[in-house]
PDB file of C-alpha atoms in Angstrom:
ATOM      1  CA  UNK A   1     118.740  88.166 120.402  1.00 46.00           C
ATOM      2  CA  UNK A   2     121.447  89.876 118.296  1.00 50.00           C
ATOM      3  CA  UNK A   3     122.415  86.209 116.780  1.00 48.00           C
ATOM      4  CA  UNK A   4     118.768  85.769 115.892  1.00 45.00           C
ATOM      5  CA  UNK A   5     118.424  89.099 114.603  1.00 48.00           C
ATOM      6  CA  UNK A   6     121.768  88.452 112.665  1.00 47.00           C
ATOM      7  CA  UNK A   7     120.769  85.380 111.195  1.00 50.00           C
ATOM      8  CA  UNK A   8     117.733  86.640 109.826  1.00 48.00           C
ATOM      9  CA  UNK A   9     118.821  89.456 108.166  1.00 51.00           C
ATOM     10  CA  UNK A  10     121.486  87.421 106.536  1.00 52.00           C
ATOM     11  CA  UNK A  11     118.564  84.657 105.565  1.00 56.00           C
ATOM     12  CA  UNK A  12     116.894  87.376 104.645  1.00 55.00           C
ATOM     13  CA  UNK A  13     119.444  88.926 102.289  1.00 54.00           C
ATOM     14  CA  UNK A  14     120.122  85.468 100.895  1.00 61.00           C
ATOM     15  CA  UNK A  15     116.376  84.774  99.750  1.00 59.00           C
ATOM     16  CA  UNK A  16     115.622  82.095 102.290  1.00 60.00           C
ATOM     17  CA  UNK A  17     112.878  82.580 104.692  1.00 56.00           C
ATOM     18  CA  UNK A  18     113.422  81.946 108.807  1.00 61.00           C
ATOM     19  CA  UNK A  19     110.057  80.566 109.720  1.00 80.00           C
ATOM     20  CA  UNK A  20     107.519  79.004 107.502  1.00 87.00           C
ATOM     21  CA  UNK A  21     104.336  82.051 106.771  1.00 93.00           C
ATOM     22  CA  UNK A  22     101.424  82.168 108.813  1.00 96.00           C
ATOM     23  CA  UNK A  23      98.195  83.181 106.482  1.00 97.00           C
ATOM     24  CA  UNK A  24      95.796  83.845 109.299  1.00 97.00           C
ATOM     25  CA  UNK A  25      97.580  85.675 111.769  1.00 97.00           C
ATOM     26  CA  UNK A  26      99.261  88.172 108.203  1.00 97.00           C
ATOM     27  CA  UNK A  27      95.196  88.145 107.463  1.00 98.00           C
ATOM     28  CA  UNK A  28      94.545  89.420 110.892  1.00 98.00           C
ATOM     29  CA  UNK A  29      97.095  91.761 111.724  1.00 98.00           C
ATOM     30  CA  UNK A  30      97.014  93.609 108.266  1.00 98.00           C
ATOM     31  CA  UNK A  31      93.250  93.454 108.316  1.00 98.00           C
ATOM     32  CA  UNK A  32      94.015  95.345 111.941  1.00 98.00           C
ATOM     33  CA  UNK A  33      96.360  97.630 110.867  1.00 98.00           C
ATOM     34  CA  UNK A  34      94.115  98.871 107.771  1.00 98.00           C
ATOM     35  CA  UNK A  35      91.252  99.679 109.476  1.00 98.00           C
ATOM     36  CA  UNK A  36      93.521 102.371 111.762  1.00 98.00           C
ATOM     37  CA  UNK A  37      94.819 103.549 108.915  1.00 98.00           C
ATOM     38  CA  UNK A  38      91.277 103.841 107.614  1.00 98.00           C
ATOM     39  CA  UNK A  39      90.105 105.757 110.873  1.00 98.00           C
ATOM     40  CA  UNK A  40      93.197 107.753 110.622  1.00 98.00           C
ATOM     41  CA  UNK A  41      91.909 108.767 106.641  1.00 98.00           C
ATOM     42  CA  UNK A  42      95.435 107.085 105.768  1.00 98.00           C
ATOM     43  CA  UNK A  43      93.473 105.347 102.640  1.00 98.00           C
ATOM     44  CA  UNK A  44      96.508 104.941 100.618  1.00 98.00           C
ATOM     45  CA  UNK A  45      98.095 102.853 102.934  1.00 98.00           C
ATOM     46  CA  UNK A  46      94.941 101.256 104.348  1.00 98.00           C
ATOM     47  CA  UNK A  47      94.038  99.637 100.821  1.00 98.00           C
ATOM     48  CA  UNK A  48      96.996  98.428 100.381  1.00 98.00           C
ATOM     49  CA  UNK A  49      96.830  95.888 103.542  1.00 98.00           C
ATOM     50  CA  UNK A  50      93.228  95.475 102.999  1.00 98.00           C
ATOM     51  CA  UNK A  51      94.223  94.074  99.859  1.00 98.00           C
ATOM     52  CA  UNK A  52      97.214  92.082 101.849  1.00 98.00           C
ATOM     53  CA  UNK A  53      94.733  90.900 104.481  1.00 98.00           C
ATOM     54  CA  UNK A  54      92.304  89.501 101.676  1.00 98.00           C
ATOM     55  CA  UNK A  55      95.191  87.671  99.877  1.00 97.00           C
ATOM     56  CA  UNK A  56      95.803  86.261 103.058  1.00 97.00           C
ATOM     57  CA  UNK A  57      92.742  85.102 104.141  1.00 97.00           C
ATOM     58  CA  UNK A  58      91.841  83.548 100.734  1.00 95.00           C
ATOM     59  CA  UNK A  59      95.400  81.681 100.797  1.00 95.00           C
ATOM     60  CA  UNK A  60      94.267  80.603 104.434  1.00 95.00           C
ATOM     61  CA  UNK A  61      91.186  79.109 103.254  1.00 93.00           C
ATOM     62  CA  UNK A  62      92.516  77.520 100.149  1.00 92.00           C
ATOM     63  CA  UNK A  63      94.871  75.782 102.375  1.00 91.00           C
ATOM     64  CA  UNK A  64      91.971  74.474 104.363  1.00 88.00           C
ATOM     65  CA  UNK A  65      90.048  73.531 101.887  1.00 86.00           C
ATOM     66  CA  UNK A  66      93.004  71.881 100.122  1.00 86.00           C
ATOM     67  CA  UNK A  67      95.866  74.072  98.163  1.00 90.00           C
ATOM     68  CA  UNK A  68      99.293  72.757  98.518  1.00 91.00           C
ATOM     69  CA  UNK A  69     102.803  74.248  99.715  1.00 92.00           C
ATOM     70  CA  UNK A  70     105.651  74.020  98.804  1.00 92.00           C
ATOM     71  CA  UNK A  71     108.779  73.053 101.324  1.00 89.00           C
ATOM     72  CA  UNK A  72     109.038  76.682 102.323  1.00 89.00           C
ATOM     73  CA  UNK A  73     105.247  76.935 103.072  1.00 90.00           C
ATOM     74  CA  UNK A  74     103.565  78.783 100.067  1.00 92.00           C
ATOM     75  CA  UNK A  75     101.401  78.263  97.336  1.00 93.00           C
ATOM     76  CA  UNK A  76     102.679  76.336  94.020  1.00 87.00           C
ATOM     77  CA  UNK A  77     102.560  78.581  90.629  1.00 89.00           C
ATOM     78  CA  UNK A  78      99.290  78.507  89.963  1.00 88.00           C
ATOM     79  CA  UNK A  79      98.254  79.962  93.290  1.00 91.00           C
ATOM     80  CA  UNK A  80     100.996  81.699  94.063  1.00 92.00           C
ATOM     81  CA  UNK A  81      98.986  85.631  93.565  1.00 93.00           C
ATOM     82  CA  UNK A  82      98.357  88.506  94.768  1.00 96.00           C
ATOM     83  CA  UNK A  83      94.615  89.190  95.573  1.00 95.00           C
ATOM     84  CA  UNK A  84      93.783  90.814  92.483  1.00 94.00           C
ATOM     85  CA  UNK A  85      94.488  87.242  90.122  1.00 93.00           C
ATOM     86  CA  UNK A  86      93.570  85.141  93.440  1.00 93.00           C
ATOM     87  CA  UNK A  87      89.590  84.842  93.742  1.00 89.00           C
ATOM     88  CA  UNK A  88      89.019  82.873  91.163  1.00 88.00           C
ATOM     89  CA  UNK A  89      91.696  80.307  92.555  1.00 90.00           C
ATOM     90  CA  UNK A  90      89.917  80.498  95.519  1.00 90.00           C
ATOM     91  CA  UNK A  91      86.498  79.358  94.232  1.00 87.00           C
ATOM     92  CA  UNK A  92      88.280  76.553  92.490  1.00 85.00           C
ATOM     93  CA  UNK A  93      89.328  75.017  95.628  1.00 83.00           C
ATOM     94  CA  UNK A  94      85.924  76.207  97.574  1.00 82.00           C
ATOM     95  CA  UNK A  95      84.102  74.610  94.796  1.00 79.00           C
ATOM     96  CA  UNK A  96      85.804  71.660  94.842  1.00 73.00           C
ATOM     97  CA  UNK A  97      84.444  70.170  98.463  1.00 68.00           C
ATOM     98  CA  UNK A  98      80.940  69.553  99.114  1.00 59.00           C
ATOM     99  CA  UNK A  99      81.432  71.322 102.647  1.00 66.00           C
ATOM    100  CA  UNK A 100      83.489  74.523 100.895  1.00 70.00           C
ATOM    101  CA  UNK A 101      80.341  75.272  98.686  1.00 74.00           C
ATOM    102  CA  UNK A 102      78.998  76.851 101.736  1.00 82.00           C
ATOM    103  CA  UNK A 103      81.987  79.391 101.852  1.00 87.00           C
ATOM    104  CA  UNK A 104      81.113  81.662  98.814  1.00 86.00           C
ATOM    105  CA  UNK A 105      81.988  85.055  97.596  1.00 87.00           C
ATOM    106  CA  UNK A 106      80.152  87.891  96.256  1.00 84.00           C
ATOM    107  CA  UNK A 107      81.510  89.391  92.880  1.00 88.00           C
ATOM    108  CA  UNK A 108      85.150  90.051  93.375  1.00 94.00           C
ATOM    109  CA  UNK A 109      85.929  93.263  94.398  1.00 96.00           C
ATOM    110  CA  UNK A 110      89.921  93.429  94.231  1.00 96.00           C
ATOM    111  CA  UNK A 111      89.711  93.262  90.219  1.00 95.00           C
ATOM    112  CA  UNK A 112      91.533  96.682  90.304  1.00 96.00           C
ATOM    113  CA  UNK A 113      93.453  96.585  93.140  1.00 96.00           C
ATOM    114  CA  UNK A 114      97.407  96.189  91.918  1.00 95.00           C
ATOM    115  CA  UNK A 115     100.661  95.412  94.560  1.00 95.00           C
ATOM    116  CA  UNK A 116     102.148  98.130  92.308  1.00 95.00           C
ATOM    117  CA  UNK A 117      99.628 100.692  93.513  1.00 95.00           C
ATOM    118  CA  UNK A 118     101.883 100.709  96.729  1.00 93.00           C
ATOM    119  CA  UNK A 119     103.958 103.465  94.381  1.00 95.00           C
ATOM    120  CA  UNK A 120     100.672 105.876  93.930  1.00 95.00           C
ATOM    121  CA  UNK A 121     100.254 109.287  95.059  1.00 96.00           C
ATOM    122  CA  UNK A 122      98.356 108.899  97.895  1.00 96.00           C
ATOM    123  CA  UNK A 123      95.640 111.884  96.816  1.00 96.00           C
ATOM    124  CA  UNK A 124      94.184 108.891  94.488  1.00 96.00           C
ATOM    125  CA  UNK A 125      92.657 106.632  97.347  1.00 97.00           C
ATOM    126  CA  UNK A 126      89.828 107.830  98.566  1.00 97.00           C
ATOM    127  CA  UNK A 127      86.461 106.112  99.947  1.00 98.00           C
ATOM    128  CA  UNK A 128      85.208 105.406  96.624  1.00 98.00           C
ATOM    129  CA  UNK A 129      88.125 103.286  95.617  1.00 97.00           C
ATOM    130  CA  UNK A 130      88.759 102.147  98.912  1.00 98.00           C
ATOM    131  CA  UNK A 131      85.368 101.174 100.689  1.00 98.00           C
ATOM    132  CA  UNK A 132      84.948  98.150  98.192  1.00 98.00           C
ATOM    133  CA  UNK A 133      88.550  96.690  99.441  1.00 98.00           C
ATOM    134  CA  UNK A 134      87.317  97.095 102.849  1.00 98.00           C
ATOM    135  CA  UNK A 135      84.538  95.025 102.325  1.00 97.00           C
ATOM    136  CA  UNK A 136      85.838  92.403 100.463  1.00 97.00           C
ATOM    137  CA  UNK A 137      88.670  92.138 103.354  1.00 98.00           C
ATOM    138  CA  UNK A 138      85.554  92.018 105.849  1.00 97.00           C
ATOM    139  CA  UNK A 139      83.801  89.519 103.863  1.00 96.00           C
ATOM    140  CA  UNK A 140      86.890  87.172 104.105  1.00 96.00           C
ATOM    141  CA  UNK A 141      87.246  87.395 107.932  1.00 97.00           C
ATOM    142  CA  UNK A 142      83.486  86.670 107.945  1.00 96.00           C
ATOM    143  CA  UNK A 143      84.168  83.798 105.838  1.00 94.00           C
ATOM    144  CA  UNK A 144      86.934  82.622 107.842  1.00 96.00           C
ATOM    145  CA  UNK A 145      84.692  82.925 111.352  1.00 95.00           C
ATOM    146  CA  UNK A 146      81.946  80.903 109.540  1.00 93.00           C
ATOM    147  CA  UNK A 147      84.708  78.261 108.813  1.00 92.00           C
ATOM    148  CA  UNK A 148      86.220  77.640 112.332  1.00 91.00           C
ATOM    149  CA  UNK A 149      82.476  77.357 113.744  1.00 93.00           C
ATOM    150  CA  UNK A 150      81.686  74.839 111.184  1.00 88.00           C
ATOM    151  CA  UNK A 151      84.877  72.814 112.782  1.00 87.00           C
ATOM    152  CA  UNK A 152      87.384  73.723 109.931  1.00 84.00           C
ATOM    153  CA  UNK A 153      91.094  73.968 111.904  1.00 83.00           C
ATOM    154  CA  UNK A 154      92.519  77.540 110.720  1.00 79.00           C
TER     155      UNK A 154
END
């Protein structure tokens, strides 16, 4: 275990990743972990993974519905984003199938969500700015339910 550990740090420290990323189950457990936060009133931190989970889940679907990676397992430049830049990058590949037209999004509701907001005081999260992430992070699980029933392998 210590070798493993060992190597990983040092892969780690070296920029190279041990294991190739795994969208759904980084949708699921963040998605998971936000919504104790959110019971706990720990919004700051909570909005930040519901944003994580949504990236995730998007990236997920994109993948199913035919978005590319690269050797290491992620998205080429173009969809290479956080959630905030992602949506419409989603829709592009949803809209492109005939079966993905069925997996639609409301109006995007991570427009002001920023990866930088991880540095905010936390007195700036509450519901108001919060509840919408939630959502949208719930709307993308839903999304991704509705995909596996209609036989899509995620």
């Amino acid at each position: 275990m210590t070798a493993l550990r060992n190597r990983s740090i040092v892969a780690f420290a070296q920029g190279r990743r041990m294991s190739q990323p795994d969208f759904l189950d980084s949708h699921q457990r963040h998605l998971t972990d936000a919504e104790h936060l959110y019971a706990l009133q720990r919004y700051a931190n909570a909005d930040h993974l519901y944003g994580l989970s949504a990236e995730c889940g998007l990236k997920r679907l994109m993948q199913a519905f035919g978005m590319p990676l690269d050797s290491d397992g992620l998205p080429p430049g173009p969809d290479k984003k956080h959630i905030n830049k992602l949506w419409p990058r989603y829709e592009a590949y949803r809209s492109g199938m005939v079966p993905g037209t069925r997996f639609g999004l409301a109006q995007d509701p991570f427009t002001d969500w920023q990866i930088e907001q991880r540095y905010e005081h936390q007195g700036r999260f509450t519901t108001a700015v919060v509840d919408p992430h939630r959502q949208g992070a719930a709307d993308i699980a839903t999304l991704i339910r509705d995909a596996r029933a209609a036989g899509y392998s995620l």
